[in-house]
Amino acid sequence: MPGVWVVAETREQAHELLGAARSLAPDLGAAVTAVVPRGSATPGECIARGADEVLVLADLAPGEPFGAHLPVIEQEARGGSPDLVLFSATARGKETAARLAARLGAGLCSACTSLAFDRGSGSLVMERLAYGGAAIQKLAAPAKPVIVTVPPRSVEPAAPQEGRQGRTRELPAPPPSAVKIVERKPKEKVAKDITEARVIVCAGRGFDKREDLALARELADALGGELGATRPVTEELHWLPEDLCIGLSGVQVKPELYVGLGVSGQVQHMTGVRGAKVVCAVNKDENAPIFALSDFGIVGDLYDVVPKILEALRK
Ligand SMILES: Cc1cc2nc3c(=O)[nH]c(=O)nc-3n(C[C@H](O)[C@H](O)[C@H](O)COP(=O)(O)OP(=O)(O)OC[C@H]3O[C@@H](n4cnc5c(N)ncnc54)[C@H](O)[C@@H]3O)c2cc1C
């Protein structure tokens, strides 16, 4: 079916990509097709969240990777002629998107944080971070289809709507894959997943020594939140695990409240904080860039200010 396709490996990806697809579909005057493996998002939930058609990928033989579905997805895309195909910008999503683009001879725009349809030119306009997050690049895709990857958690998942109708079709099993998975090892997580935290206290290079991070941890506990950090604290000083690094080379967070302690607010860090509802900062330099990006700022030495905040919270 022409229109917007989403190819999702997991339920979470399907919900998010359907959110992006639904926001574009009316402008494109297009239908939405969800391509999902059995055992992830069900056809019913995809339809409720905006799909007009659901193509269910057949079960793979044991040890076959997700990419084994490619010949079938390619064949469907050739027959269906989608205008736009969305993948999640995960390691596997990026790889599958690139391989599909190569097979179809289509353009690929990776890690697009915003997608809109420009009525004037009739083309899709996408935005992505460039130069290590220091600039936003705008791209237009005049040719079809265009394949786009969208970073996880950068779009709102589609909400279910009652009474939506759609069609479901089971796809045939793909030919045997030349690649087999011989072993799976879960990535060892040393720290908590802070991407879902409602409150984050972020420790920056303004801390003098590792032991002093106890102050940031205490504030995080008092606010019922988690501890995050900037890259110098994680990757250069190794005071905290790299999983806690927020920003371009770390994780994107979306807390209700972000408190930066001794954080200067460089773009590569603040890129990861874009989704925060309220940003607060404590920094002794009144010209620190973080203040321009904060809802509340305290100019002061964190070693004086944080104990006072803790005292006030205890009252
Ligand atoms: C390609 C690339 C990717 C990157 N990715 C990331 C990323 O994902 N995440 C990330 O964080 N960074 C990233 N960086 C690094 C980024 O550019 C900054 O260098 C980094 O964010 C700065 O961290 P900081 O604010 O902790 O340290 P600094 O920039 O050194 O700032 C420390 C701040 O603390 C203040 N301060 C000092 N003492 C006190 C005190 N006692 N009380 C209060 N304030 C005090 C200072 O005034 C200063 O503003 C990346 C850089 C590049 C080039």
Coordinates of C-alpha atoms and ligand atoms in Angstrom, one line a residue:
M1 CA 0.0 0.0 0.0
P2 CA 1.5 3.5 -0.8
G3 CA 1.8 5.8 2.0
V4 CA 3.8 5.7 5.3
W5 CA 5.3 2.4 6.4
V6 CA 6.7 1.6 9.8
V7 CA 9.0 -1.4 10.2
A8 CA 9.3 -2.2 13.9
E9 CA 11.1 -5.0 15.7
T10 CA 9.5 -4.4 19.1
R11 CA 6.2 -3.2 20.5
E12 CA 7.7 0.0 21.8
Q13 CA 9.2 0.8 18.4
A14 CA 5.9 0.1 16.7
H15 CA 4.0 2.5 19.1
E16 CA 6.6 5.3 18.6
L17 CA 6.9 5.0 14.8
L18 CA 3.1 4.8 14.5
G19 CA 3.1 8.1 16.4
A20 CA 5.4 9.7 13.8
A21 CA 3.5 8.1 10.9
R22 CA 0.1 9.2 12.1
S23 CA 1.3 12.8 12.4
L24 CA 2.4 12.8 8.8
A25 CA -0.2 10.6 7.2
P26 CA -3.0 13.3 6.9
D27 CA -0.6 15.8 5.2
L28 CA 0.6 13.1 2.8
G29 CA -2.9 12.0 2.2
A30 CA -1.5 8.6 2.9
A31 CA -2.4 5.3 4.6
V32 CA -0.2 3.8 7.3
T33 CA 1.2 0.3 7.1
A34 CA 2.9 -1.4 10.0
V35 CA 5.3 -4.2 9.3
V36 CA 5.9 -6.1 12.6
P37 CA 7.1 -9.6 13.6
R38 CA 4.7 -11.9 15.3
G39 CA 5.1 -11.7 19.0
S40 CA 5.7 -7.9 19.1
A41 CA 2.9 -5.4 18.7
T42 CA -0.3 -7.3 17.7
P43 CA -2.3 -6.3 14.6
G44 CA -5.1 -5.1 16.8
E45 CA -3.0 -2.7 18.8
C46 CA -1.2 -1.4 15.6
I47 CA -4.6 -0.7 14.1
A48 CA -5.8 1.0 17.2
R49 CA -2.7 3.2 17.2
G50 CA -3.1 4.3 13.6
A51 CA -2.2 1.5 11.2
D52 CA -4.6 1.0 8.3
E53 CA -2.8 -2.2 7.3
V54 CA -0.6 -4.6 9.3
L55 CA 1.8 -6.9 7.6
V56 CA 2.9 -9.6 10.0
L57 CA 6.4 -11.0 9.4
A58 CA 6.6 -14.8 9.6
D59 CA 8.5 -16.5 12.4
L60 CA 12.2 -17.0 11.6
A61 CA 14.1 -20.2 11.9
P62 CA 16.1 -20.5 15.2
G63 CA 19.2 -18.4 15.1
E64 CA 18.1 -16.2 12.2
P65 CA 18.6 -12.5 12.7
F66 CA 15.9 -9.8 12.2
G67 CA 17.6 -8.8 8.9
A68 CA 16.6 -12.2 7.5
H69 CA 13.2 -10.6 6.8
L70 CA 14.7 -8.2 4.3
P71 CA 13.9 -10.1 1.1
V72 CA 10.3 -10.2 2.1
I73 CA 10.1 -6.6 3.2
E74 CA 11.8 -5.6 -0.1
Q75 CA 9.4 -7.5 -2.2
E76 CA 6.4 -6.0 -0.3
A77 CA 7.9 -2.5 -0.6
R78 CA 8.4 -3.0 -4.4
G79 CA 4.8 -4.1 -4.8
G80 CA 3.3 -1.5 -2.3
S81 CA 5.5 1.5 -3.3
P82 CA 5.5 3.3 0.0
D83 CA 6.4 7.0 0.0
L84 CA 8.2 6.8 3.3
V85 CA 9.5 3.9 5.4
L86 CA 10.3 4.6 9.0
F87 CA 12.7 2.5 11.2
S88 CA 13.8 3.0 14.7
A89 CA 17.4 4.3 14.9
T90 CA 18.6 1.4 17.0
A91 CA 21.7 -0.6 16.0
R92 CA 19.6 -3.2 14.2
G93 CA 17.0 -0.7 12.8
K94 CA 19.8 1.4 11.3
E95 CA 21.4 -1.6 9.7
T96 CA 18.1 -2.9 8.3
A97 CA 17.1 0.5 7.0
A98 CA 20.4 1.0 5.2
R99 CA 20.2 -2.5 3.6
L100 CA 16.6 -1.9 2.5
A101 CA 17.6 1.5 1.0
A102 CA 20.4 -0.1 -0.9
R103 CA 18.2 -2.8 -2.2
L104 CA 15.5 -0.4 -3.3
G105 CA 17.9 2.3 -4.6
A106 CA 16.2 4.7 -2.2
G107 CA 17.5 7.6 -0.2
L108 CA 18.2 7.2 3.5
C109 CA 18.1 9.9 6.2
S110 CA 19.4 8.7 9.5
A111 CA 18.5 9.8 13.1
C112 CA 15.8 12.3 12.1
T113 CA 14.4 14.0 15.2
S114 CA 11.7 15.9 13.3
L115 CA 9.6 15.0 10.2
A116 CA 7.2 17.3 8.5
F117 CA 5.5 17.5 5.1
D118 CA 6.0 20.8 3.2
R119 CA 2.9 21.5 1.2
G120 CA 4.7 24.1 -1.0
S121 CA 7.4 21.8 -2.4
G122 CA 5.4 18.6 -1.8
S123 CA 8.4 17.1 -0.2
L124 CA 9.2 15.6 3.2
V125 CA 11.4 17.8 5.4
M126 CA 13.5 16.2 8.1
E127 CA 15.7 17.6 10.8
R128 CA 18.8 15.9 12.3
L129 CA 21.6 16.9 14.6
A130 CA 24.9 17.7 12.8
Y131 CA 28.4 18.7 13.8
G132 CA 28.3 16.8 17.1
G133 CA 25.0 18.4 18.0
A134 CA 26.1 22.0 17.5
A135 CA 23.8 22.5 14.5
I136 CA 20.5 21.2 13.1
Q137 CA 20.6 20.0 9.6
K138 CA 17.4 20.3 7.5
L139 CA 17.0 17.8 4.6
A140 CA 14.3 17.6 2.0
A141 CA 13.5 14.3 0.2
P142 CA 12.0 15.0 -3.2
A143 CA 12.3 11.4 -4.4
K144 CA 10.3 8.4 -3.3
P145 CA 10.5 6.2 -1.4
V146 CA 12.6 7.8 1.4
I147 CA 13.8 5.6 4.2
V148 CA 14.2 7.3 7.6
T149 CA 15.5 6.2 10.9
V150 CA 14.1 7.9 14.1
P151 CA 16.0 7.9 17.4
P152 CA 14.1 5.9 20.1
R153 CA 12.1 8.1 22.5
S154 CA 12.3 11.1 20.2
V155 CA 8.6 10.9 19.2
E156 CA 5.5 10.5 21.3
P157 CA 4.0 6.9 21.0
A158 CA 0.7 6.9 19.2
A159 CA -2.3 6.7 21.6
P160 CA -4.9 4.0 21.0
Q161 CA -8.2 5.1 19.4
E162 CA -11.4 3.1 19.7
G163 CA -13.2 1.8 16.7
R164 CA -10.4 2.0 14.1
Q165 CA -10.6 -0.6 11.4
G166 CA -7.8 -2.0 9.4
R167 CA -6.6 -5.0 7.4
T168 CA -4.0 -7.7 8.4
R169 CA -2.0 -9.8 6.1
E170 CA 0.5 -12.6 7.1
L171 CA 3.7 -12.4 5.0
P172 CA 5.4 -15.6 3.7
A173 CA 8.5 -16.9 5.5
P174 CA 11.8 -15.5 4.0
P175 CA 14.4 -17.7 2.3
P176 CA 17.0 -19.2 4.7
S177 CA 19.4 -16.5 5.9
A178 CA 23.1 -16.7 5.1
V179 CA 23.8 -15.3 8.6
K180 CA 23.1 -17.2 11.8
I181 CA 23.3 -16.0 15.3
V182 CA 25.7 -18.2 17.2
E183 CA 25.5 -16.6 20.6
R184 CA 23.5 -13.9 22.4
K185 CA 25.1 -12.1 25.4
P186 CA 23.0 -9.5 27.3
K187 CA 25.0 -6.2 27.5
E188 CA 26.2 -5.8 31.1
K189 CA 24.5 -2.9 32.7
V190 CA 26.5 -1.3 35.5
A191 CA 24.1 1.5 36.3
K192 CA 20.3 2.0 36.4
D193 CA 18.5 2.9 33.3
I194 CA 18.0 6.6 33.7
T195 CA 16.0 7.1 30.5
E196 CA 12.8 6.5 32.4
A197 CA 13.6 8.5 35.5
R198 CA 11.2 11.3 36.5
V199 CA 13.8 13.3 38.3
I200 CA 17.5 13.4 37.4
V201 CA 20.3 15.2 39.3
C202 CA 23.2 15.5 36.9
A203 CA 26.8 15.8 38.3
G204 CA 29.1 17.8 36.1
R205 CA 32.8 18.6 36.1
G206 CA 32.2 21.2 38.8
F207 CA 32.6 18.5 41.5
D208 CA 36.2 18.5 42.9
K209 CA 36.5 14.9 43.7
R210 CA 34.7 11.6 43.3
E211 CA 33.6 11.3 47.0
D212 CA 31.8 14.6 46.6
L213 CA 29.4 13.0 44.2
A214 CA 27.7 11.7 47.4
L215 CA 26.2 15.2 47.6
A216 CA 24.5 14.8 44.2
R217 CA 23.4 11.4 45.1
E218 CA 21.8 12.7 48.3
L219 CA 19.9 15.3 46.4
A220 CA 18.8 12.8 43.9
D221 CA 17.5 10.5 46.7
A222 CA 15.8 13.5 48.4
L223 CA 14.0 14.3 45.2
G224 CA 13.1 10.7 44.5
G225 CA 15.2 10.6 41.4
E226 CA 18.3 9.2 39.8
L227 CA 21.9 10.3 39.4
G228 CA 23.1 11.2 35.9
A229 CA 26.4 12.8 34.7
T230 CA 28.3 14.6 32.0
R231 CA 30.8 13.0 29.8
P232 CA 33.9 14.3 31.7
V233 CA 32.6 12.7 34.9
T234 CA 31.9 9.3 33.2
E235 CA 34.3 8.9 30.3
E236 CA 37.2 11.0 31.3
L237 CA 37.4 10.8 35.1
H238 CA 35.5 7.4 35.3
W239 CA 33.8 8.6 38.6
L240 CA 30.5 7.1 37.4
P241 CA 29.5 4.4 34.9
E242 CA 29.3 5.4 31.2
D243 CA 25.6 4.3 31.2
L244 CA 24.9 7.5 33.2
C245 CA 26.3 9.8 30.6
I246 CA 23.6 12.1 29.3
G247 CA 24.0 13.7 25.8
L248 CA 25.0 13.1 22.3
S249 CA 27.3 10.2 23.0
G250 CA 25.3 9.2 26.1
V251 CA 21.6 8.7 26.6
Q252 CA 18.6 11.0 25.9
V253 CA 16.5 11.6 29.0
K254 CA 13.0 13.0 29.4
P255 CA 12.5 13.7 33.2
E256 CA 10.0 16.0 34.7
L257 CA 12.9 17.7 36.5
Y258 CA 16.6 17.9 35.6
V259 CA 19.0 19.5 38.0
G260 CA 22.5 20.2 36.7
L261 CA 25.1 20.6 39.4
G262 CA 28.4 22.1 38.2
V263 CA 27.3 21.5 34.6
S264 CA 28.4 24.1 32.0
G265 CA 25.6 23.3 29.5
Q266 CA 27.6 22.5 26.3
V267 CA 25.4 21.6 23.4
Q268 CA 26.6 18.0 23.3
H269 CA 25.3 17.5 26.8
M270 CA 22.1 19.6 26.5
T271 CA 21.1 17.7 23.4
G272 CA 20.3 14.8 25.8
V273 CA 18.2 17.0 28.1
R274 CA 15.9 18.4 25.4
G275 CA 13.0 16.4 26.5
A276 CA 13.2 17.5 30.2
K277 CA 10.1 19.4 31.4
V278 CA 11.9 21.6 33.9
V279 CA 15.6 22.4 33.8
C280 CA 17.4 23.7 36.9
A281 CA 21.1 24.6 37.3
V282 CA 23.5 25.4 40.0
N283 CA 26.7 26.9 38.7
K284 CA 29.2 29.4 40.2
D285 CA 29.7 31.1 36.8
E286 CA 26.8 33.4 36.0
N287 CA 27.7 33.2 32.3
A288 CA 27.6 29.4 32.1
P289 CA 25.6 28.5 29.0
I290 CA 23.3 26.2 31.0
F291 CA 21.5 29.2 32.5
A292 CA 20.3 30.3 29.1
L293 CA 18.6 26.8 28.8
S294 CA 17.3 26.6 32.3
D295 CA 13.9 27.4 33.8
F296 CA 15.5 28.0 37.2
G297 CA 19.1 28.8 37.9
I298 CA 21.1 29.4 41.1
V299 CA 24.5 31.2 40.7
G300 CA 26.6 29.8 43.5
D301 CA 29.0 27.2 44.7
L302 CA 27.4 23.8 44.6
Y303 CA 29.1 23.0 47.9
D304 CA 27.2 25.8 49.6
V305 CA 23.9 25.6 47.6
V306 CA 23.2 21.8 47.6
P307 CA 23.3 21.4 51.4
K308 CA 20.9 24.4 51.7
I309 CA 18.5 22.8 49.2
L310 CA 18.7 19.5 51.2
E311 CA 18.0 21.3 54.4
A312 CA 15.0 23.0 52.9
L313 CA 13.7 19.7 51.5
R314 CA 14.0 18.0 54.9
K315 CA 11.8 20.7 56.4
Ligands
LIG1 C1 31.4 14.7 19.7 C2 31.2 15.0 21.1 C3 30.3 14.3 21.9 C4 30.1 14.7 23.2 N1 29.1 14.0 23.9 C5 28.8 14.4 25.2 C6 27.8 13.8 25.9 O1 27.1 12.9 25.4 N2 27.5 14.2 27.2 C7 28.3 15.2 27.8 O2 28.0 15.6 28.9 N3 29.3 15.8 27.1 C8 29.6 15.4 25.8 N4 30.6 16.0 25.2 C9 31.5 17.0 25.9 C10 30.9 18.3 26.0 O3 31.2 19.1 24.9 C11 31.3 19.1 27.3 O4 32.7 19.1 27.3 C12 30.8 18.5 28.5 O5 29.4 18.3 28.5 C13 31.2 19.4 29.7 O6 30.9 18.8 30.9 P1 30.7 19.6 32.2 O7 29.6 20.6 32.0 O8 30.5 18.6 33.3 O9 32.1 20.3 32.4 P2 32.7 21.8 32.1 O10 32.3 22.2 30.8 O11 34.1 21.7 32.5 O12 31.8 22.6 33.2 C14 31.9 22.6 34.6 C15 31.1 23.7 35.1 O13 31.1 23.6 36.5 C16 31.1 24.9 37.0 N5 31.6 24.8 38.4 C17 32.9 24.5 38.7 N6 33.0 24.4 40.1 C18 31.8 24.7 40.6 C19 31.2 24.7 41.9 N7 32.0 24.5 43.0 N8 29.9 25.0 42.0 C20 29.1 25.2 41.0 N9 29.6 25.2 39.7 C21 30.9 24.9 39.5 C22 31.9 25.7 36.1 O14 31.6 27.1 36.2 C23 31.6 25.1 34.7 O15 30.5 25.8 34.1 C24 30.8 15.7 23.8 C25 31.8 16.4 23.1 C26 32.0 16.0 21.8 C27 33.0 16.8 21.0

